[in-house]
Amino acid sequence: MSAFVPSFNHKIIEKKWQDQWYESGVFNAKDFDQRPKYYNLVEFPYPSGAGMHVGHIRAYSSLEVLSRKRRMEGYNVLFPIGFDAFGLPTENYAIKNKVHPRIVTDNNIKVFTEQLKAAGFSFDFSRVVDTTQPDYYRWTQWIFLKMYDQGLVYRSKTFVNFCPDCKVVLSNEESQGGECDRCGNEVVQLKKDVWFLKITEYAAKLLDGLKDLESSSRIHTEQENWIGKSEGAFITFPIADNSHTLSVFTTRPDTIFGATFMVIAPEHPIIDEKASQIKNLDEIRQYQEATKRKTEFERIQLNKDKTGIKIEGLDAINPLTKKPIPIFISDYVVITYGTGAIMAVPGHDERDYEFAKKYQLPIIEVISGGDITEAAYTNTESGMLVNSGFMNGLSVELAKQSIIDYLVKTGIGTASVQFKMKDWAFNRQRYWGEPIPIIYCEDCGVVPVPYEDLPVTLPMVEHFEPTETGESPLAGIEAFTRCVCPKCQKPARRETDTMPQWAGSSWYFLRYMDPFNKHEFASKEKMHYWGKIDWYNGGMEHVTRHLIYSRFWNQFLYDQGLVVHQEPYKKRTAQGLILGEDGEKMSKSRGNIVNPMEIIDEFGADTLRVFILFIGDYEMPTPWNSAGVKGARRFLDKLWRLQEKLVKKDQFTPSLENIIHKTIKGVGEDIEAMKFNTAVSKLMIAVNEATASSEITDKDLETLVLLTYPFAPHISEEIWSNLGHSDSIVLHPWPVYDVSKLIEKQVEIVININGKIRDRMIVDFNTNEETLIDLALSSKKVVDHLAGQKPKKIIVIPNKLVNLVI
RNA sequence: GCCAGUGUGGUGAAAUCGGUAGACACGAUGGACUCAAAAUCCAUUGCCGUUAAAAGCGUGUCGGUUCGAGUCCGACCACUGGUACCA
């Protein structure tokens, strides 16, 4: 037996192995290598000044473990990292502290990189991507221009969410609840010229592509709901004097006989077109103005009651009943969806019902099964058509078919599919973003920057404070705005808006495959070699936006023949949030933030990694528990101390053989299933058993160390080297288990009487049913309980239980 | 409101197929070692009960299916996230 080995010093060994790994480049992926490839992607971080968060550790640990295991399994693993570094927090910090965002960003990236290395992540640091480098955003601009060429970029004047405090325009996503995402202040409505990407053109394809994406049902559902496909029909309603028509979209064309009025959005163009006929035009105009003034917040919070105005002098005709019906304007109908007009069927739509009750409009039952004097009846499963002419007696499903046939035949309408998803507002009035490569010429109008002139670089200036008008800071920089029209060579002006933060992250996974290419965003050969991303892990909060946006860009590039696969990701998973110890979201204001660097300093990176994976189900949110960190460290100390009673032998200790094989199987399977918490627990059980054993062999310890390596690589490398190996574990194959060694020799069987446990017994594995029954019936406790009664029925589950039913 | 998810000890959590509820870890209590502390080791630890046991109770609530339910079905309650009148 060897002499006492002191418990390990994490500061020394972690530094030692990190230096060795990062200097040797052992984790760098090799293009065109003969080994099979495996591409693991984690969402690249925004390098905030606060540095790394425990959430980052959790987010990266899953594919970190998988990457290390895959390398041991012989794969050429691409596990890249980069920085999504454009964005408002940096800009705000820069303004406040009078430092240029370039300097702030470079600093933050430096700190972040050091921290990622201190945690021992096996990223390929040789292909780091930074979205704020001209070499990178040149291609972001290039893809934007490709979209422009294909008619997927357009400019439109609309009301946008404007934060008077940050002086920036916000997308709907960034101003939820009428509050600015960044500063929390109230958002107002401002009329602006806005660039849009026509993502709606890809709605059907984005929905369709989901079937090739392996992910949990909640991820699928969130994407589906965001795209929001609904099938229905366009129906044309004539205006009573036959001078005009009003087109509606409805998902329930079958209820048309019950359409007793129409509602149009306040912004609907027919108001202006028929203004001369409208008798209460003043009142209508007032309502329109009131709607415009409302922020989204007010519409949501204060407008639970339906409001609306009847348009006097303008009636429509229900094309099926031929009866005249009134037309209302109301802000519960929105101009951006469908046609901005609906046929209201109060009997079978809750919103229409509420409106009809308020304005005392007729409610007609056209689907039987409910009580329309009480509420709208919206069940489409069991109802049957009534009061509906030729559709009477049909189910809703059949009636839909029947009415669409009729509408098409008579030219009144057509079948149609609509999507809830809106086009993507693609500009911000900020400095710290990719300049939009567009030039305005007085003669030629909007002119895209020629491809060969890219990148349009951000000027390195001293003043990047926002303007009072809500224009981009770039607008005040003459040297930037002044340019020459590429078409006519006359003086022209540059677009001064920049792209939203989502831009750079929409294609970064492609750049990783070929990060230094000066001629293309990535070469076809390399994209062909690396193929699809095998596994993509990130936050649940990005499942709707970033995931859809990046799939959109990839699909677009695919359609242009510029990438190899239509869908970029094979599999997508999402980690759960780490909450503060108080169970609340971690935030500065709550003062419950845990700094991972402090844990690394005190307990070591291995401890932090093991603990964060052990803390709970990877996909569920879980509170931080500082006391629990010690448990992870104790486990590593126990593993270390196994070296004290090492026996040189190339065989498993007989009493440990079974548990070791079970652990190889269990840990391997748990990693693949993202059950990292139970994988760690299985390692703990194995180490506990080895600790209890009087001696352990080289082979026992080697195997345990190989299994621990993906979780706690530094200590594993150190023990591995102590065991006399001169090579790194990463070059050593993942252990395999022997199925024949998994079987237990003896098992415990429970004896139930009427499903209640009354006794237990230990028997040989695979003892036959008759023997089990005999043994059960001879148990003293069972005999006492039966008190002479004969079981009516006996259920035997081999190796599990015997249930006596009396 | 709608959609999704989650409710299990003092705490974080386990529990492939419906078959021993609480693995593993934290904490707590008692003990060993120590002048003492830390570290380590041993024992106990769902509740109730008991000298000890037995019995009884127990996976948000109420009901159902089953020989047997944390797991399946129905209704409800609570919490978390997403969304905002999408026709």
Coordinates of N, CA and C in Angstrom, one line a residue, chain A residues 578-770:
Chain A
I578 N -31.0 28.7 -13.8 CA -30.6 28.6 -12.4 C -31.2 29.8 -11.7
L579 N -32.0 29.6 -10.7 CA -32.6 30.7 -9.9 C -31.6 31.0 -8.7
G580 N -31.9 32.1 -8.1 CA -31.2 32.5 -6.9 C -31.5 31.5 -5.7
E581 N -30.8 31.6 -4.7 CA -31.1 30.7 -3.5 C -32.5 30.9 -3.0
D582 N -33.0 32.1 -3.2 CA -34.4 32.4 -2.7 C -35.4 31.9 -3.7
G583 N -35.0 31.2 -4.7 CA -36.0 30.7 -5.7 C -36.5 31.7 -6.7
E584 N -36.0 32.9 -6.7 CA -36.4 33.9 -7.6 C -35.3 34.0 -8.7
K585 N -35.7 34.6 -9.8 CA -34.7 34.8 -10.9 C -33.5 35.6 -10.4
M586 N -32.3 35.2 -10.8 CA -31.1 35.9 -10.4 C -31.1 37.3 -11.0
S587 N -30.9 38.3 -10.2 CA -30.9 39.7 -10.8 C -30.1 40.6 -9.8
K588 N -29.5 41.6 -10.4 CA -28.7 42.5 -9.6 C -29.6 43.1 -8.5
S589 N -30.9 43.5 -8.9 CA -31.7 44.2 -7.9 C -32.1 43.3 -6.7
R590 N -32.2 42.0 -6.9 CA -32.5 41.1 -5.8 C -31.3 40.8 -5.0
G591 N -30.1 41.0 -5.6 CA -28.9 40.7 -4.9 C -28.7 39.2 -4.6
N592 N -29.2 38.4 -5.5 CA -29.0 37.0 -5.4 C -28.2 36.3 -6.4
I593 N -27.3 37.1 -7.0 CA -26.4 36.6 -8.1 C -25.3 35.8 -7.5
V594 N -25.0 34.6 -8.1 CA -23.9 33.8 -7.7 C -22.8 34.0 -8.7
N595 N -21.6 34.3 -8.3 CA -20.5 34.5 -9.2 C -19.7 33.2 -9.3
P596 N -19.7 32.6 -10.5 CA -19.0 31.3 -10.7 C -17.5 31.3 -10.4
M597 N -16.9 32.5 -10.6 CA -15.5 32.6 -10.4 C -15.1 32.4 -8.9
E598 N -16.0 32.9 -8.0 CA -15.7 32.7 -6.6 C -15.7 31.2 -6.3
I599 N -16.6 30.4 -6.9 CA -16.7 29.0 -6.6 C -15.5 28.3 -7.1
I600 N -15.1 28.7 -8.4 CA -13.9 28.1 -9.0 C -12.6 28.4 -8.1
D601 N -12.6 29.6 -7.6 CA -11.4 30.0 -6.7 C -11.4 29.1 -5.4
E602 N -12.5 29.0 -4.8 CA -12.6 28.3 -3.5 C -12.5 26.8 -3.6
F603 N -13.4 26.3 -4.6 CA -13.5 24.8 -4.6 C -12.9 24.2 -5.9
G604 N -12.7 25.0 -6.9 CA -12.2 24.5 -8.2 C -13.2 24.3 -9.3
A605 N -12.8 24.4 -10.5 CA -13.7 24.3 -11.7 C -14.3 22.9 -11.7
D606 N -13.6 21.9 -11.4 CA -14.2 20.5 -11.4 C -15.4 20.4 -10.5
T607 N -15.2 21.0 -9.3 CA -16.3 21.0 -8.3 C -17.5 21.7 -8.9
L608 N -17.3 22.9 -9.4 CA -18.4 23.7 -9.9 C -19.1 23.0 -11.1
R609 N -18.4 22.4 -12.0 CA -19.0 21.6 -13.1 C -19.8 20.5 -12.6
V610 N -19.2 19.7 -11.7 CA -19.9 18.5 -11.2 C -21.2 19.0 -10.4
F611 N -21.1 20.0 -9.6 CA -22.2 20.4 -8.8 C -23.3 21.0 -9.7
I612 N -23.0 21.7 -10.7 CA -24.0 22.4 -11.5 C -24.8 21.3 -12.4
L613 N -24.1 20.2 -12.7 CA -24.8 19.2 -13.4 C -25.6 18.3 -12.4
F614 N -25.2 18.3 -11.2 CA -25.8 17.4 -10.2 C -27.1 18.1 -9.6
I615 N -27.1 19.4 -9.7 CA -28.1 20.2 -8.9 C -29.6 19.8 -9.2
G616 N -29.8 19.3 -10.4 CA -31.2 18.9 -10.7 C -31.4 18.5 -12.1
D617 N -32.6 18.2 -12.5 CA -32.9 17.9 -13.9 C -32.4 19.0 -14.8
Y618 N -31.6 18.7 -15.8 CA -31.0 19.7 -16.7 C -32.0 20.6 -17.4
E619 N -33.1 20.1 -17.7 CA -34.1 20.9 -18.5 C -35.0 21.6 -17.6
M620 N -34.9 21.5 -16.3 CA -35.9 22.2 -15.4 C -35.2 23.3 -14.7
P621 N -35.9 24.4 -14.4 CA -35.3 25.4 -13.5 C -35.1 24.9 -12.1
T622 N -34.0 25.4 -11.5 CA -33.7 24.9 -10.1 C -33.0 26.0 -9.4
P623 N -33.3 26.2 -8.1 CA -32.6 27.2 -7.3 C -31.2 26.8 -7.0
W624 N -30.3 27.8 -6.9 CA -28.9 27.5 -6.5 C -28.9 27.2 -5.0
N625 N -27.9 26.3 -4.6 CA -27.8 25.9 -3.2 C -26.3 25.9 -2.8
S626 N -25.8 27.0 -2.2 CA -24.4 27.1 -1.9 C -23.9 26.0 -1.0
A627 N -24.7 25.5 -0.1 CA -24.3 24.4 0.8 C -23.9 23.2 0.0
G628 N -24.7 22.9 -1.1 CA -24.5 21.7 -1.8 C -23.2 21.6 -2.6
V629 N -22.5 22.7 -2.8 CA -21.3 22.7 -3.5 C -20.3 21.8 -2.8
K630 N -20.3 21.8 -1.5 CA -19.4 20.9 -0.7 C -19.5 19.5 -1.1
G631 N -20.7 19.0 -1.3 CA -21.0 17.6 -1.6 C -20.2 17.2 -2.9
A632 N -20.2 18.1 -3.9 CA -19.5 17.8 -5.1 C -18.0 17.7 -4.9
R633 N -17.5 18.6 -4.0 CA -16.1 18.6 -3.7 C -15.7 17.3 -2.9
R634 N -16.6 17.0 -2.0 CA -16.3 15.7 -1.2 C -16.2 14.5 -2.1
F635 N -17.0 14.5 -3.2 CA -17.0 13.4 -4.1 C -15.6 13.3 -4.8
L636 N -15.1 14.5 -5.2 CA -13.8 14.5 -5.9 C -12.7 14.1 -4.9
D637 N -12.8 14.6 -3.7 CA -11.8 14.2 -2.7 C -11.8 12.7 -2.5
K638 N -13.0 12.1 -2.4 CA -13.0 10.7 -2.2 C -12.4 9.9 -3.4
L639 N -12.7 10.4 -4.6 CA -12.1 9.8 -5.8 C -10.5 9.9 -5.7
W640 N -10.1 11.1 -5.3 CA -8.6 11.3 -5.2 C -8.0 10.4 -4.1
R641 N -8.7 10.2 -3.0 CA -8.2 9.3 -2.0 C -8.1 7.9 -2.3
L642 N -8.9 7.5 -3.4 CA -8.8 6.1 -3.8 C -7.4 5.7 -4.2
Q643 N -6.5 6.7 -4.5 CA -5.1 6.4 -4.9 C -4.3 5.8 -3.7
E644 N -4.9 6.1 -2.5 CA -4.1 5.6 -1.3 C -4.0 4.1 -1.1
K645 N -5.0 3.4 -1.6 CA -5.0 2.0 -1.4 C -5.0 1.2 -2.7
L646 N -4.3 1.8 -3.6 CA -4.2 1.2 -5.0 C -3.3 -0.1 -5.0
V647 N -3.7 -1.1 -5.7 CA -3.0 -2.3 -5.9 C -2.7 -2.4 -7.4
K648 N -1.5 -2.7 -7.8 CA -1.2 -2.8 -9.2 C -1.7 -4.1 -9.8
K649 N -2.7 -4.0 -10.6 CA -3.3 -5.2 -11.2 C -4.2 -4.7 -12.4
D650 N -4.1 -5.5 -13.4 CA -4.9 -5.1 -14.6 C -6.2 -5.8 -14.7
Q651 N -6.8 -6.0 -13.5 CA -8.2 -6.7 -13.4 C -9.0 -5.9 -12.5
F652 N -10.3 -6.1 -12.6 CA -11.2 -5.4 -11.7 C -11.2 -6.2 -10.4
T653 N -11.4 -5.5 -9.3 CA -11.6 -6.2 -8.0 C -12.9 -6.9 -8.1
P654 N -12.9 -8.3 -7.8 CA -14.1 -9.0 -8.0 C -15.4 -8.4 -7.4
S655 N -15.2 -7.9 -6.2 CA -16.4 -7.3 -5.5 C -16.9 -6.0 -6.1
L656 N -16.1 -5.4 -7.0 CA -16.4 -4.2 -7.6 C -16.9 -4.3 -9.1
E657 N -16.6 -5.5 -9.6 CA -16.8 -5.7 -11.0 C -18.2 -5.3 -11.5
N658 N -19.2 -5.9 -10.7 CA -20.6 -5.6 -11.1 C -20.9 -4.1 -11.1
I659 N -20.6 -3.4 -10.0 CA -20.9 -2.0 -9.9 C -20.2 -1.2 -11.0
I660 N -19.0 -1.6 -11.4 CA -18.3 -0.8 -12.4 C -18.9 -1.0 -13.8
H661 N -19.3 -2.2 -14.1 CA -20.0 -2.4 -15.4 C -21.4 -1.6 -15.4
K662 N -22.1 -1.7 -14.3 CA -23.3 -0.9 -14.2 C -23.1 0.6 -14.4
T663 N -22.0 1.0 -13.8 CA -21.7 2.5 -13.9 C -21.4 2.9 -15.3
I664 N -20.6 2.1 -16.0 CA -20.2 2.4 -17.4 C -21.5 2.5 -18.2
K665 N -22.4 1.5 -18.0 CA -23.7 1.6 -18.8 C -24.5 2.8 -18.4
G666 N -24.7 3.0 -17.1 CA -25.6 4.0 -16.6 C -25.1 5.4 -17.0
V667 N -23.8 5.7 -16.7 CA -23.3 7.0 -17.0 C -23.3 7.3 -18.5
G668 N -23.0 6.4 -19.3 CA -23.0 6.6 -20.8 C -24.4 6.9 -21.2
E669 N -25.4 6.1 -20.8 CA -26.8 6.3 -21.2 C -27.3 7.6 -20.7
D670 N -27.0 8.0 -19.4 CA -27.5 9.2 -18.9 C -27.0 10.4 -19.6
I671 N -25.7 10.4 -20.0 CA -25.1 11.5 -20.8 C -25.9 11.7 -22.0
E672 N -26.2 10.7 -22.8 CA -26.9 10.8 -24.1 C -28.3 11.3 -23.9
A673 N -28.9 11.0 -22.7 CA -30.3 11.4 -22.4 C -30.3 12.7 -21.6
M674 N -29.2 13.4 -21.5 CA -29.1 14.6 -20.7 C -29.5 14.5 -19.3
K675 N -29.4 13.3 -18.7 CA -29.7 13.1 -17.3 C -28.4 13.2 -16.5
F676 N -27.8 14.3 -16.5 CA -26.5 14.5 -15.9 C -26.5 14.4 -14.4
N677 N -27.7 14.7 -13.8 CA -27.8 14.6 -12.4 C -27.7 13.2 -11.9
T678 N -28.3 12.3 -12.6 CA -28.3 10.9 -12.2 C -26.9 10.2 -12.7
A679 N -26.3 10.8 -13.7 CA -25.0 10.3 -14.1 C -24.0 10.6 -13.0
V680 N -24.0 11.8 -12.4 CA -23.1 12.1 -11.4 C -23.4 11.3 -10.1
S681 N -24.7 11.1 -9.9 CA -25.1 10.2 -8.7 C -24.6 8.8 -8.9
K682 N -24.6 8.3 -10.1 CA -24.1 6.9 -10.3 C -22.6 6.9 -10.1
L683 N -21.9 7.9 -10.5 CA -20.4 8.0 -10.2 C -20.2 8.1 -8.7
M684 N -21.0 8.8 -8.0 CA -20.9 8.9 -6.5 C -21.0 7.5 -5.9
I685 N -22.1 6.8 -6.4 CA -22.3 5.5 -5.8 C -21.1 4.6 -6.0
A686 N -20.6 4.6 -7.2 CA -19.4 3.8 -7.6 C -18.2 4.1 -6.7
V687 N -18.0 5.4 -6.6 CA -16.8 5.9 -5.8 C -17.0 5.5 -4.3
N688 N -18.3 5.6 -3.8 CA -18.6 5.2 -2.4 C -18.3 3.7 -2.2
E689 N -18.7 2.9 -3.2 CA -18.4 1.5 -3.0 C -16.9 1.2 -3.1
A690 N -16.2 1.8 -4.0 CA -14.8 1.6 -4.1 C -14.1 2.1 -2.8
T691 N -14.6 3.1 -2.2 CA -14.1 3.6 -0.9 C -14.2 2.6 0.2
A692 N -15.4 1.9 0.1 CA -15.7 0.9 1.2 C -14.9 -0.4 1.0
S693 N -14.4 -0.6 -0.3 CA -13.7 -1.8 -0.6 C -12.2 -1.7 0.1
S694 N -11.7 -2.9 0.5 CA -10.4 -2.8 1.2 C -9.3 -2.5 0.3
E695 N -9.4 -2.9 -1.0 CA -8.4 -2.5 -1.9 C -9.0 -2.3 -3.3
I696 N -8.3 -1.4 -4.1 CA -8.8 -1.3 -5.4 C -7.6 -1.3 -6.4
T697 N -7.9 -1.8 -7.6 CA -6.8 -2.1 -8.6 C -6.7 -0.9 -9.5
D698 N -5.6 -0.8 -10.2 CA -5.4 0.2 -11.3 C -6.5 0.2 -12.2
K699 N -7.0 -1.0 -12.6 CA -8.1 -1.0 -13.6 C -9.4 -0.4 -13.1
D700 N -9.7 -0.7 -11.8 CA -10.9 -0.1 -11.2 C -10.8 1.4 -11.3
L701 N -9.7 1.9 -10.8 CA -9.5 3.4 -10.7 C -9.5 4.0 -12.1
E702 N -8.8 3.4 -13.0 CA -8.7 3.9 -14.4 C -10.1 4.0 -15.0
T703 N -10.9 3.0 -14.8 CA -12.2 3.0 -15.4 C -13.0 4.2 -14.7
L704 N -13.0 4.3 -13.4 CA -13.7 5.4 -12.8 C -13.3 6.7 -13.3
V705 N -12.0 6.9 -13.5 CA -11.4 8.2 -13.9 C -11.9 8.5 -15.3
L706 N -11.9 7.5 -16.2 CA -12.4 7.7 -17.6 C -13.8 8.2 -17.6
L707 N -14.6 7.6 -16.7 CA -16.0 7.9 -16.6 C -16.2 9.3 -16.0
T708 N -15.4 9.7 -15.1 CA -15.5 11.0 -14.5 C -14.9 12.1 -15.4
Y709 N -14.1 11.8 -16.3 CA -13.3 12.8 -17.1 C -14.2 13.8 -17.8
P710 N -15.3 13.5 -18.4 CA -16.1 14.6 -19.1 C -16.7 15.6 -18.1
F711 N -16.9 15.1 -16.8 CA -17.5 16.0 -15.8 C -16.4 16.8 -15.1
A712 N -15.3 16.1 -14.7 CA -14.3 16.8 -13.9 C -12.9 16.4 -14.6
P713 N -12.6 17.1 -15.7 CA -11.5 16.7 -16.5 C -10.1 16.9 -15.8
H714 N -10.0 18.0 -15.0 CA -8.6 18.3 -14.5 C -8.2 17.2 -13.5
I715 N -9.0 16.9 -12.5 CA -8.6 15.9 -11.5 C -8.4 14.5 -12.2
S716 N -9.3 14.3 -13.2 CA -9.2 13.0 -13.9 C -7.9 12.9 -14.7
E717 N -7.4 13.9 -15.4 CA -6.2 13.9 -16.1 C -5.0 13.7 -15.0
E718 N -5.1 14.3 -13.9 CA -4.1 14.3 -12.9 C -3.9 12.8 -12.3
I719 N -5.1 12.2 -12.0 CA -5.0 10.9 -11.5 C -4.5 9.9 -12.6
W720 N -5.0 10.2 -13.8 CA -4.6 9.4 -15.0 C -3.1 9.4 -15.1
S721 N -2.5 10.6 -15.0 CA -1.1 10.7 -15.1 C -0.4 10.1 -14.0
N722 N -0.9 10.2 -12.7 CA -0.4 9.5 -11.6 C -0.3 8.0 -11.8
L723 N -1.3 7.5 -12.5 CA -1.4 6.0 -12.8 C -0.4 5.6 -13.8
G724 N 0.4 6.5 -14.3 CA 1.5 6.2 -15.1 C 1.3 6.4 -16.6
H725 N 0.2 7.1 -16.9 CA 0.0 7.3 -18.4 C 0.6 8.7 -18.8
S726 N 1.2 8.6 -19.9 CA 1.8 9.9 -20.4 C 1.0 10.6 -21.4
D727 N -0.1 10.0 -21.9 CA -1.0 10.7 -22.8 C -2.2 11.2 -22.1
S728 N -2.9 12.1 -22.8 CA -4.1 12.7 -22.3 C -5.3 11.7 -22.4
I729 N -6.2 11.9 -21.4 CA -7.4 11.0 -21.4 C -8.2 11.1 -22.7
V730 N -8.1 12.3 -23.3 CA -9.0 12.5 -24.5 C -8.6 11.6 -25.6
L731 N -7.4 11.0 -25.6 CA -7.0 10.1 -26.6 C -7.3 8.6 -26.3
H732 N -7.9 8.5 -25.1 CA -8.2 7.1 -24.6 C -9.7 6.8 -24.9
P733 N -10.0 5.6 -25.3 CA -11.4 5.3 -25.6 C -12.3 5.2 -24.4
W734 N -13.5 5.6 -24.6 CA -14.6 5.5 -23.5 C -14.7 4.0 -23.2
P735 N -14.9 3.7 -21.9 CA -15.0 2.3 -21.5 C -16.2 1.6 -22.0
V736 N -16.1 0.3 -22.2 CA -17.3 -0.5 -22.6 C -17.7 -1.4 -21.5
Y737 N -18.9 -1.8 -21.4 CA -19.4 -2.7 -20.4 C -19.7 -4.0 -21.0
D738 N -19.7 -5.0 -20.1 CA -19.9 -6.4 -20.5 C -21.3 -6.8 -20.0
V739 N -22.2 -7.0 -20.9 CA -23.6 -7.3 -20.5 C -23.7 -8.4 -19.5
S740 N -22.9 -9.4 -19.6 CA -23.0 -10.6 -18.7 C -22.6 -10.2 -17.3
K741 N -21.9 -9.1 -17.1 CA -21.5 -8.7 -15.8 C -22.5 -7.7 -15.1
L742 N -23.6 -7.5 -15.8 CA -24.5 -6.5 -15.3 C -25.5 -7.2 -14.3
I743 N -25.6 -8.5 -14.5 CA -26.7 -9.2 -13.8 C -26.3 -9.4 -12.3
E744 N -27.3 -9.1 -11.5 CA -27.1 -9.3 -10.0 C -27.2 -10.8 -9.7
K745 N -26.5 -11.2 -8.7 CA -26.6 -12.6 -8.3 C -27.8 -12.9 -7.5
Q746 N -28.1 -12.0 -6.7 CA -29.3 -12.1 -5.8 C -30.2 -10.9 -5.9
V747 N -31.5 -11.1 -5.7 CA -32.4 -9.9 -5.7 C -33.3 -10.0 -4.6
E748 N -33.8 -8.8 -4.2 CA -34.8 -8.8 -3.1 C -36.2 -8.8 -3.7
I749 N -37.0 -9.6 -3.2 CA -38.4 -9.8 -3.7 C -39.3 -9.3 -2.6
V750 N -40.3 -8.5 -2.9 CA -41.3 -8.1 -1.9 C -42.5 -8.9 -2.0
I751 N -43.1 -9.2 -0.9 CA -44.3 -10.0 -0.8 C -45.5 -9.1 -0.5
N752 N -46.4 -9.0 -1.4 CA -47.6 -8.1 -1.1 C -48.8 -9.0 -0.8
I753 N -49.6 -8.5 0.1 CA -51.0 -9.0 0.3 C -51.9 -7.9 -0.1
N754 N -52.7 -8.2 -1.1 CA -53.6 -7.1 -1.7 C -52.9 -5.8 -2.0
G755 N -51.7 -6.0 -2.5 CA -51.0 -4.8 -2.9 C -50.2 -4.1 -1.8
K756 N -50.3 -4.6 -0.6 CA -49.6 -4.0 0.5 C -48.4 -4.8 0.9
I757 N -47.2 -4.2 1.1 CA -46.0 -4.9 1.4 C -46.1 -5.5 2.8
R758 N -45.9 -6.8 2.9 CA -45.9 -7.5 4.2 C -44.6 -8.1 4.6
D759 N -43.8 -8.5 3.6 CA -42.5 -9.1 3.9 C -41.6 -8.9 2.6
R760 N -40.3 -9.1 2.9 CA -39.3 -9.1 1.8 C -38.4 -10.3 1.9
M761 N -37.9 -10.8 0.8 CA -36.9 -11.9 0.9 C -35.9 -11.8 -0.2
I762 N -34.7 -12.3 0.1 CA -33.6 -12.3 -0.8 C -33.5 -13.7 -1.5
V763 N -33.6 -13.7 -2.8 CA -33.5 -15.0 -3.6 C -32.5 -14.9 -4.7
D764 N -32.1 -16.0 -5.3 CA -31.2 -16.0 -6.4 C -31.9 -15.3 -7.6
F765 N -31.1 -14.7 -8.5 CA -31.7 -14.0 -9.6 C -32.4 -15.1 -10.5
N766 N -33.5 -14.7 -11.1 CA -34.3 -15.6 -12.0 C -34.8 -16.9 -11.3
T767 N -35.1 -16.8 -10.0 CA -35.8 -17.9 -9.3 C -37.2 -18.1 -9.9
N768 N -37.6 -19.3 -10.2 CA -38.8 -19.5 -10.9 C -40.1 -19.2 -10.1
E769 N -41.2 -19.1 -10.8 CA -42.4 -18.6 -10.1 C -42.9 -19.5 -9.0
E770 N -42.9 -20.9 -9.2 CA -43.4 -21.8 -8.2 C -42.6 -21.6 -6.9

